[in-house]
Short mmCIF file of C-alpha atoms and ligand atoms in Angstrom, two decimals:
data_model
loop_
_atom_site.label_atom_id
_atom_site.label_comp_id
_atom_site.label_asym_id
_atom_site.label_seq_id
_atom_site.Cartn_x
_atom_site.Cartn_y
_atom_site.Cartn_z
CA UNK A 20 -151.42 57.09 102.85
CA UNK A 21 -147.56 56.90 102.77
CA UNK A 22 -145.71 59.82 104.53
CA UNK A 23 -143.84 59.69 100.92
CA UNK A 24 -146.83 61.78 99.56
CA UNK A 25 -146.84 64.54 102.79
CA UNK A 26 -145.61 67.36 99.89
CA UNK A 27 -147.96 66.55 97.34
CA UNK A 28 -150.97 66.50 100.62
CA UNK A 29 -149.78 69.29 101.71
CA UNK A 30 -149.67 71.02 98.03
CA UNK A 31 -153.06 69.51 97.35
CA UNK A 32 -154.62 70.70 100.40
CA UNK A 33 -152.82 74.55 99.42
CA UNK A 34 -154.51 74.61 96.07
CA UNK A 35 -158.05 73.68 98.09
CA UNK A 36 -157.31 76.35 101.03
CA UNK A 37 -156.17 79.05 98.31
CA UNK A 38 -160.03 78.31 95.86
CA UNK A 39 -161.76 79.04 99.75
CA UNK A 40 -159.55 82.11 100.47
CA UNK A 41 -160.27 83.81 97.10
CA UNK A 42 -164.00 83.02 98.03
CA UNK A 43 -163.57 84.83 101.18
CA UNK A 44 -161.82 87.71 99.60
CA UNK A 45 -164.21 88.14 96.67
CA UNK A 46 -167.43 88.21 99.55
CA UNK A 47 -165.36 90.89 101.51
CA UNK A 48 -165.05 92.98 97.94
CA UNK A 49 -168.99 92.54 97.94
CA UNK A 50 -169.72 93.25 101.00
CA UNK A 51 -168.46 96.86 100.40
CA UNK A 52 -166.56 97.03 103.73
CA UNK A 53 -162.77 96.58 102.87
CA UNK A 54 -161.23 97.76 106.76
CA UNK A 55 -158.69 99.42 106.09
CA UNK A 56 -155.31 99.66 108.26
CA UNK A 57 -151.97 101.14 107.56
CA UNK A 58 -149.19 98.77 109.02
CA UNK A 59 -145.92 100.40 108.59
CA UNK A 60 -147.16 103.51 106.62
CA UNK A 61 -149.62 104.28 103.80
CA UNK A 62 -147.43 102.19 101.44
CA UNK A 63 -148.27 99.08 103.81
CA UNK A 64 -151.50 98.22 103.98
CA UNK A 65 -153.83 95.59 105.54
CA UNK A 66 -157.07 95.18 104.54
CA UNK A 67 -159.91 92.67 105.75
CA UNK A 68 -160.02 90.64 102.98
CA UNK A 69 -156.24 89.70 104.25
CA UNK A 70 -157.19 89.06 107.75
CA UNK A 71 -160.34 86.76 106.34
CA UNK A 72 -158.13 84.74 103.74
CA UNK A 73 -154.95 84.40 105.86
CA UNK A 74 -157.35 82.94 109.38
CA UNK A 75 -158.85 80.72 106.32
CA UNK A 76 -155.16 79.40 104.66
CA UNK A 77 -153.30 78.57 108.19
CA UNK A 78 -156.35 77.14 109.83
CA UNK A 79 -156.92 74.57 107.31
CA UNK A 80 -153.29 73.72 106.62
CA UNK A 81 -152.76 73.53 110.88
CA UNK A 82 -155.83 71.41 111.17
CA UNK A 83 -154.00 68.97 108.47
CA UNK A 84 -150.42 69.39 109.39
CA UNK A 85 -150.23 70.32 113.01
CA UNK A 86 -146.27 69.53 112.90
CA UNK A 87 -145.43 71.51 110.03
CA UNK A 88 -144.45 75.48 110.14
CA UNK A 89 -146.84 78.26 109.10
CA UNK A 90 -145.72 81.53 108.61
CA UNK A 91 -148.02 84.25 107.29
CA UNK A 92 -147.75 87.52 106.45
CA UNK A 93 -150.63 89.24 108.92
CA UNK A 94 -150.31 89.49 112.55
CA UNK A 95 -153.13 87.95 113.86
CA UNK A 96 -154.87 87.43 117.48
CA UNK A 97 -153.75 84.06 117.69
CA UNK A 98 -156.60 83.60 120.23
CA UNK A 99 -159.38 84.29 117.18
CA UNK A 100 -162.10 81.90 116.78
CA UNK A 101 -161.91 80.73 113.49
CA UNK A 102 -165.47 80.44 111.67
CA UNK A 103 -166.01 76.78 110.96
CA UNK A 104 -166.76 77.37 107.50
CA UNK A 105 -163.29 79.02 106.78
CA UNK A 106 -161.40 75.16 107.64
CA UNK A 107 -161.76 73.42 104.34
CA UNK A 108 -159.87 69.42 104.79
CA UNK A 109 -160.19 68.52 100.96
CA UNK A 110 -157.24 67.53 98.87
CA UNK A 111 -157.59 68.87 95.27
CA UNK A 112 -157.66 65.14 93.26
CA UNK A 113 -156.26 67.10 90.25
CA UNK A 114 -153.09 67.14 92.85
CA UNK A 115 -153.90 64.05 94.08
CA UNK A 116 -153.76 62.77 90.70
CA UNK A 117 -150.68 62.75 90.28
CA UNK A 118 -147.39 60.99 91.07
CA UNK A 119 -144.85 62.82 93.77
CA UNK A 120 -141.73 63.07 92.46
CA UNK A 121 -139.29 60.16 93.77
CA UNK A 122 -137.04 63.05 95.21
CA UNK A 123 -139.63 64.44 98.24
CA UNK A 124 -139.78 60.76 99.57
CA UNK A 125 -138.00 61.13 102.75
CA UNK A 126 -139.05 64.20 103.48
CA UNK A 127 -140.49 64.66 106.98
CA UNK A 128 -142.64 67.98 108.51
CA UNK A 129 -140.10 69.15 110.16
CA UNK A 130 -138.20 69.81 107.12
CA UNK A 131 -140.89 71.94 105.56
CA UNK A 132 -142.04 75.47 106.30
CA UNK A 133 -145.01 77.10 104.59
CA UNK A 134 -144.71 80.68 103.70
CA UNK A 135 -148.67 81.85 103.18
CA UNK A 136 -149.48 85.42 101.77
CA UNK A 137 -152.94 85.45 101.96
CA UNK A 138 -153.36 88.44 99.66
CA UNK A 139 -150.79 89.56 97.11
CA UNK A 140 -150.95 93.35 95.81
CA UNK A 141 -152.99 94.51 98.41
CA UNK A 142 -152.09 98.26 97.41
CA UNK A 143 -153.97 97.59 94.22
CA UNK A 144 -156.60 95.82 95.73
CA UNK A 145 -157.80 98.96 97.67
CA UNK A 146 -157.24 100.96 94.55
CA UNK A 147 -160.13 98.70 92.19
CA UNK A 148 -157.06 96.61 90.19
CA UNK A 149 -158.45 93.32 90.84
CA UNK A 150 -156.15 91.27 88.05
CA UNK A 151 -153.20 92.28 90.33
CA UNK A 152 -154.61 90.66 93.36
CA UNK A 153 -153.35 86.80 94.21
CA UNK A 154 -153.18 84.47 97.24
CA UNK A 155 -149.72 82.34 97.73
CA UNK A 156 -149.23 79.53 99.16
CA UNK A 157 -145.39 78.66 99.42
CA UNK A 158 -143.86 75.43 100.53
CA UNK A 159 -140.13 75.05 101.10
CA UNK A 160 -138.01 71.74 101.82
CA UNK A 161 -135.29 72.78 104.04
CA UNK A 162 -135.01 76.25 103.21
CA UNK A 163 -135.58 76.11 99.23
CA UNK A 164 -138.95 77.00 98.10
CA UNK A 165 -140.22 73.80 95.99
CA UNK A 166 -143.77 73.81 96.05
CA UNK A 167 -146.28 76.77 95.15
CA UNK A 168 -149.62 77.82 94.68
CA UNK A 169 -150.74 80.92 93.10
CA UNK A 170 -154.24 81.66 92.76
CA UNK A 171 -155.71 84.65 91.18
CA UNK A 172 -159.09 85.34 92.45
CA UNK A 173 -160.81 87.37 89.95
CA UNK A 174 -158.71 86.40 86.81
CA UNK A 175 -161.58 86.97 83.68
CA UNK A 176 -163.22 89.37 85.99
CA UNK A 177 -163.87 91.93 83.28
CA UNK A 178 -164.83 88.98 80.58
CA UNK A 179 -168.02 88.81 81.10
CA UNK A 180 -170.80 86.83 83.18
CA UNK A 181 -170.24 83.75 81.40
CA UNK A 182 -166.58 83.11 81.90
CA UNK A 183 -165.49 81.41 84.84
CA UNK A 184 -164.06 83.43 88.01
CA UNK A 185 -160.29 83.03 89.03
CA UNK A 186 -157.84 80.33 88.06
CA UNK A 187 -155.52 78.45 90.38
CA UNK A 188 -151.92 78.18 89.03
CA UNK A 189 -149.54 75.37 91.19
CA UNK A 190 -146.24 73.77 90.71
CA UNK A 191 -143.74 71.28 92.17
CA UNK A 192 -140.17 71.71 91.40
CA UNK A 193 -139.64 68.03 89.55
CA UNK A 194 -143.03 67.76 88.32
CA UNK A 195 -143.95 70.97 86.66
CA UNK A 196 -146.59 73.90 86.90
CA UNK A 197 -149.71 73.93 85.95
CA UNK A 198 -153.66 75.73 85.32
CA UNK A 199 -151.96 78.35 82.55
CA UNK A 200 -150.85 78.46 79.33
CA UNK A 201 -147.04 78.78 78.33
CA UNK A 202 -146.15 81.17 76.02
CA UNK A 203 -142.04 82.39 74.89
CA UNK A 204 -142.33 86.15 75.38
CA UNK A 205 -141.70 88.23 71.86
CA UNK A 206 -137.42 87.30 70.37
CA UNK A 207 -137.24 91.04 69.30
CA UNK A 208 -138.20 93.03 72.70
CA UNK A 209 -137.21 93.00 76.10
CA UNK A 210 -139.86 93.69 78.32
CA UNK A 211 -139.39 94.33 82.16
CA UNK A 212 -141.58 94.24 84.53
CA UNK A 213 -141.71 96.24 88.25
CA UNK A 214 -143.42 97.38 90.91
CA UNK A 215 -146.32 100.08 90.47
CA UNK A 216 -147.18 101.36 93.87
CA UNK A 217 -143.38 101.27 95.92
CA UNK A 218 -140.90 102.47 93.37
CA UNK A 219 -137.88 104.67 94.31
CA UNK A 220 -135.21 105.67 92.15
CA UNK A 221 -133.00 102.93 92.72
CA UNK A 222 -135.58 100.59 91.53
CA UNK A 223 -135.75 102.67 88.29
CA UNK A 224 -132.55 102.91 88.23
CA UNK A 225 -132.40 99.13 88.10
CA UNK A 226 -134.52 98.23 85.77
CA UNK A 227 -133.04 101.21 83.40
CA UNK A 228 -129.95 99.44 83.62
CA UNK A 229 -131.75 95.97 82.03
CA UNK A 230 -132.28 97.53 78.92
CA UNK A 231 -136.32 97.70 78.58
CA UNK A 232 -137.76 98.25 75.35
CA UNK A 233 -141.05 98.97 77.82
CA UNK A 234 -141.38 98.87 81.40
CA UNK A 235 -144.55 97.27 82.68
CA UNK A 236 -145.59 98.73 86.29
CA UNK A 237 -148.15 96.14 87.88
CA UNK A 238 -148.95 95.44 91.15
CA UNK A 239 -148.25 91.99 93.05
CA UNK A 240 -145.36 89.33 93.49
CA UNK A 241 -147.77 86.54 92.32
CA UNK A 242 -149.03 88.40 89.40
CA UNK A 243 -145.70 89.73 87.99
CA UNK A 244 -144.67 86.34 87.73
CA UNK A 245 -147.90 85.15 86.14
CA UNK A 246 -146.81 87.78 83.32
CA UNK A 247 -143.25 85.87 83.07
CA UNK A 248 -144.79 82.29 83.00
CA UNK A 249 -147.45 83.17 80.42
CA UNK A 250 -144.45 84.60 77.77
CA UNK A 251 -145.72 88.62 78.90
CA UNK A 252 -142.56 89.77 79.86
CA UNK A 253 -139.12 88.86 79.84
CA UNK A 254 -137.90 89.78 83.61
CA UNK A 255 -139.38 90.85 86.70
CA UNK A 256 -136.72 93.47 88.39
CA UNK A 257 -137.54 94.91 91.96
CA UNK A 258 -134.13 96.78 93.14
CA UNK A 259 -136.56 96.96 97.01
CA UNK A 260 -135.90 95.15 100.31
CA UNK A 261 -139.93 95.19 100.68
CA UNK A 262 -140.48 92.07 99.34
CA UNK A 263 -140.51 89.24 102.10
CA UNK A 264 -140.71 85.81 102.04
CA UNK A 265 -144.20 84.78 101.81
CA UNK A 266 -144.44 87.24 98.25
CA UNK A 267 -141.80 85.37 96.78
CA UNK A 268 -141.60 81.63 97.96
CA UNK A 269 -144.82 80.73 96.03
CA UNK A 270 -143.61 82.02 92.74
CA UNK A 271 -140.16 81.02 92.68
CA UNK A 272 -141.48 77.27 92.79
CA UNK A 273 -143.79 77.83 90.32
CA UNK A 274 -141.38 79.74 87.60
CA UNK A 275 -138.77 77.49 88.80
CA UNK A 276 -141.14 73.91 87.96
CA UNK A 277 -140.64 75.15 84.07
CA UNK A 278 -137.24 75.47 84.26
CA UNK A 279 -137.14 79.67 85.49
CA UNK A 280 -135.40 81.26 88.29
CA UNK A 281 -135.81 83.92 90.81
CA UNK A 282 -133.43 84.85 93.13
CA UNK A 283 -132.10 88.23 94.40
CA UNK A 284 -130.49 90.52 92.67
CA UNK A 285 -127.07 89.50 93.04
CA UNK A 286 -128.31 86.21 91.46
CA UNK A 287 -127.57 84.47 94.92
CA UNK A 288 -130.48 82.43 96.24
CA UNK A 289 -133.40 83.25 98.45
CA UNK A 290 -133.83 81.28 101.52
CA UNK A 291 -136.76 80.12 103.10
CA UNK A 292 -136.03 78.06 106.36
CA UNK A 293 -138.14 79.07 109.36
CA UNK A 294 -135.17 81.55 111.22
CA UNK A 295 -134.33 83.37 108.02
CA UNK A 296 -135.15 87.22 108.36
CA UNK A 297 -138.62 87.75 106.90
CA UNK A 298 -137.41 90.49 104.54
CA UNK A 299 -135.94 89.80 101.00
CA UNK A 300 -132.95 91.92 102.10
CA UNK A 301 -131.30 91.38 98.42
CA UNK A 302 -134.01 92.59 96.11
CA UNK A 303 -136.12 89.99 93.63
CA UNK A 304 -134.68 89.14 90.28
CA UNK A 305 -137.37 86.92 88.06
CA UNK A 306 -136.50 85.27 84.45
CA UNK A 307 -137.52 82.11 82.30
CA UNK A 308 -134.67 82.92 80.19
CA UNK A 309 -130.91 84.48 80.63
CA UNK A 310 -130.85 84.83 84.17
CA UNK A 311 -127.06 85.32 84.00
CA UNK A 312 -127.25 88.35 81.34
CA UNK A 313 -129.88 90.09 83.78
CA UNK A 314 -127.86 89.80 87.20
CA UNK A 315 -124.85 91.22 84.77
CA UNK A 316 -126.76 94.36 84.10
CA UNK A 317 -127.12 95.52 87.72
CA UNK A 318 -124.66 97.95 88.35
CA UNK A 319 -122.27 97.76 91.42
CA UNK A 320 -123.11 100.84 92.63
CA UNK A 321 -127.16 99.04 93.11
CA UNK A 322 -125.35 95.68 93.91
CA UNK A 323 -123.99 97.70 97.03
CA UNK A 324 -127.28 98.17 98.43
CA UNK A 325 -128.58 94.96 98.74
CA UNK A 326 -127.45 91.43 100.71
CA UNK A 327 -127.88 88.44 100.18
CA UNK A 328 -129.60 85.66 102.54
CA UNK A 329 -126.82 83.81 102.07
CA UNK A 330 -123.55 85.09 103.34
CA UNK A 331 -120.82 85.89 101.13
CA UNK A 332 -117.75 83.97 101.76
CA UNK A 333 -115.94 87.60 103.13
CA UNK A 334 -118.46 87.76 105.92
CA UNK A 335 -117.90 84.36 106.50
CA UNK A 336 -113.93 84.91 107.08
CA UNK A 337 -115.09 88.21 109.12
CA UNK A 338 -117.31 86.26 111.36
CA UNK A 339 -114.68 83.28 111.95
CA UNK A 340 -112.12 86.66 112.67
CA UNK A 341 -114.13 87.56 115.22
CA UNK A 342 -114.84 84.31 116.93
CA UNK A 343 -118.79 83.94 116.23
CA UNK A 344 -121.03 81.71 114.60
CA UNK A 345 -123.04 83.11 111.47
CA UNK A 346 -126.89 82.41 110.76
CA UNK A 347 -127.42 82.88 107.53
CA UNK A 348 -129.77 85.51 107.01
CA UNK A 349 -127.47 88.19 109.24
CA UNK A 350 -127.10 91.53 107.63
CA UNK A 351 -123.56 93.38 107.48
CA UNK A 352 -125.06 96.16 109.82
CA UNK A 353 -125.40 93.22 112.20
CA UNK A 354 -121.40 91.78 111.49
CA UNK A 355 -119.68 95.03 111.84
CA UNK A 356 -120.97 96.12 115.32
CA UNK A 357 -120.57 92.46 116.64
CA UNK A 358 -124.44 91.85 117.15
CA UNK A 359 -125.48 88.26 117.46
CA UNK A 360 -126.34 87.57 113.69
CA UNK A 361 -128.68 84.48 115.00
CA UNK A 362 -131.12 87.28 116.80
CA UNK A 363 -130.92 89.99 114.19
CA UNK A 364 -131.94 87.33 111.79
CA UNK A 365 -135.53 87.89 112.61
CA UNK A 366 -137.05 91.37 111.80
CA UNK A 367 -137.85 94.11 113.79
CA UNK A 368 -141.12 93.73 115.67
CA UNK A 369 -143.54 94.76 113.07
CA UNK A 370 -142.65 91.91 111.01
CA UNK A 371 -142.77 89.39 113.57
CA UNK A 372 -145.76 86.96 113.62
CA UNK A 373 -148.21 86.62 116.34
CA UNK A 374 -149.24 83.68 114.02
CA UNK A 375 -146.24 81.96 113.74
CA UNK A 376 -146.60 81.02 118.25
CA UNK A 377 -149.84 79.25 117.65
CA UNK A 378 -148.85 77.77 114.66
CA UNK A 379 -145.24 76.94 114.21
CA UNK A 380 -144.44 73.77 116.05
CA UNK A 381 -140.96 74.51 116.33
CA UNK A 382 -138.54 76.53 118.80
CA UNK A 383 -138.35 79.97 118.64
CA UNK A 384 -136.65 82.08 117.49
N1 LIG B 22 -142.34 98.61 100.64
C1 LIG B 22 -143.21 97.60 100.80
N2 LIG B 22 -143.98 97.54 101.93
C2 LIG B 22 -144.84 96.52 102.10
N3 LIG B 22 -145.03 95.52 101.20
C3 LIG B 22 -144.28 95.55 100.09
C4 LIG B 22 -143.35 96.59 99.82
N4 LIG B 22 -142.78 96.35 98.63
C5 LIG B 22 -143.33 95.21 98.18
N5 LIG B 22 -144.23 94.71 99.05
C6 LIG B 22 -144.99 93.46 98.92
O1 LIG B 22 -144.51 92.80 97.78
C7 LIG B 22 -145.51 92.76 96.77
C8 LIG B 22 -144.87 93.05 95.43
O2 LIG B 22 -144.52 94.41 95.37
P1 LIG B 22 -145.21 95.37 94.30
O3 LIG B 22 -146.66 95.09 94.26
O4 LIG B 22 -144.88 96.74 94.79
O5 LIG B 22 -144.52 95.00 93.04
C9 LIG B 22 -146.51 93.82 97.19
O6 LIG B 22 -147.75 93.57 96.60
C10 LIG B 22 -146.46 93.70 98.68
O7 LIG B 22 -147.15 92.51 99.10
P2 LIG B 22 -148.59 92.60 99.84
O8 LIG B 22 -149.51 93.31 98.93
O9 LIG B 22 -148.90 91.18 100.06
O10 LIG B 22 -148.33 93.34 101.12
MG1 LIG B 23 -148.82 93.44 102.86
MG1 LIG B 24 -147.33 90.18 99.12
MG1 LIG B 25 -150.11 90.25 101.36
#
């Protein structure tokens, strides 16, 4: 096979990886024993069925791809055996089926880096809201995320024995998204949706400033934008720096395939190259529709609070000032006490990725 088709391969063999990880995760529901840990606090939690899925998703993709970058959210023993049955090599024909887009020809592995989040809405996993729980698979072509896979692993859970268990949504920016149904949300409302389970007041404070007519709280990157692509809500509006890469690269690809944006709050966009800092440092803004008229809403006074992955064209005068060369992905904290912005691109060490030294075939950072 052609190296023109390596994104659709490596998009084909995300939708198979993500069907085995929700298998995983549904056995560790069953099994009763969910293992618990707290990462960074009670707010950040790690459970088994993330450890399971996430070993699963980077295994099979490194087996496949040994040249091209995996970054997942867990920090793993890198040293792990890996249970044989958790490395699945099939490419989903459905994928396969179809024709990659004349744009991704060139593209080589070392231009891609896969952002995996082997389960999304963890916090209301552990709490029994199973709709809210995904696994995403992101792909981005030098830095932009253009690939995704979303799959929701017990989608029709409460519909009865009959109906079939979880759905796989995917999309590729220049071919489309699909395994849902598009719907245009209702002309006369504006409904917002937000985070359920790490709200402050600026993040009220930020949707408030949208407008609402209602707010939906839900749990889960993945799923929130579900609710935009199906025509549920109008915006998704998190005013946080706790989303990070791996929540948001899958989604933006798919929103983005029909013609949807997300970006952060300033309406600047999110990077995803492999030395960008982890966190989404300028909040999440999702829409199908109006982008513009939602970045417009956010006061300056929230703008303040948030920066961008890209820098803005004063830091970029500061940092020439001062003689330095500027990563993008450098906070301001960073600029104005002279740090070197290439090392404080990274996070701090709870965010870095055991995972990413076995499996990144790149330098480091
Ligand atoms: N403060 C935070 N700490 C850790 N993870 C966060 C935080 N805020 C958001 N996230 C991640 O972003 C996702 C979307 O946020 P929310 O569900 O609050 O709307 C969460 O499910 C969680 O992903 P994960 O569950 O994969 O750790
Ligand atoms: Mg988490
Ligand atoms: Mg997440
Ligand atoms: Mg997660």
């Amino acid at each position: 096979m052609s190296q023109r088709d390596l994104l659709l391969r490596i998009v084909a063999a995300s939708v198979t990886a993500s069907r085995k990880a929700a298998e995983i995760v549904r056995g560790v529901l069953k099994s009763g024993d969910l293992g618990i840990v707290e990462k960074t606090g009670k707010n950040d939690l790690q459970t088994e069925a993330d450890r399971a899925a996430q070993r699963c998703i980077v295994a099979s993709l490194h087996k496949q791809f040994p040249k091209v970058a995996i970054f997942g959210e867990e920090s793993l023993d890198p040293m792990e055996k890996i249970p044989d049955d958790y490395v699945t090599k099939d490419l989903d024909p459905d994928v396969m089926s179809k024709v990659c887009p004349e744009i991704y020809k060139n593209v080589t592995d070392d231009q891609i880096v896969i952002w995996v989040d082997p389960l999304d809405g963890t916090a209301e996993f552990t709490q029994g809201l199973l709709d809210h729980v995904t696994v995403l698979i992101g792909i981005a072509v030098n830095g932009e995320a253009k690939a995704g896979v979303i799959y929701q692993p017990w989608y029709n859970y409460e519909a009865g024995p009959e109906a079939e268990m979880g759905r796989c949504i995917w999309g590729l920016i220049g071919l489309g998204s699909f395994g849902f149904t598009r719907q245009v949300p209702p002309a006369d409302k504006n409904l917002i949706t937000t985070t359920r389970s790490h709200s402050d007041w600026i993040v009220t404070e930020a949707v408030n400033s949208c407008e609402p007519s209602e707010i939906v709280r839900v749990g889960g990157a993945g799923h929130k934008v579900l609710l935009l692509i199906e025509g549920k809500v109008h915006a998704y509006v998190f005013a946080s720096k706790g989303c990070k890469k791996w929540d948001t690269c899958a989604p933006e690809a798919v929103l983005h395939a029909i013609g949807g944006r997300l970006t952060d709050l300033l309406g600047k966009p999110i990077l995803y190259h492999e030395k960008v800092q982890r966190k989404n440092a300028g909040g999440v803004l999702a829409t199908l529709y109006s982008h513009q008229w939602y970045v417009d809403k956010i006061p300056q006074e929230i703008r303040e609070n948030f920066v961008s992955d890209t820098p803005s064209e004063e830091m970029l005068q500061l940092k020439q000032q001062q003689g330095a060369s500027v990563a993008a992905g450098g906070d301001s904290s960073a600029a104005s006490t002279g740090a070197n912005w290439e090392g404080s691109s990274v996070d701090p060490p709870e965010y870095t990725q055991k995972t990413d030294e076995k499996f990144s075939s790149k330098p480091k950072i």
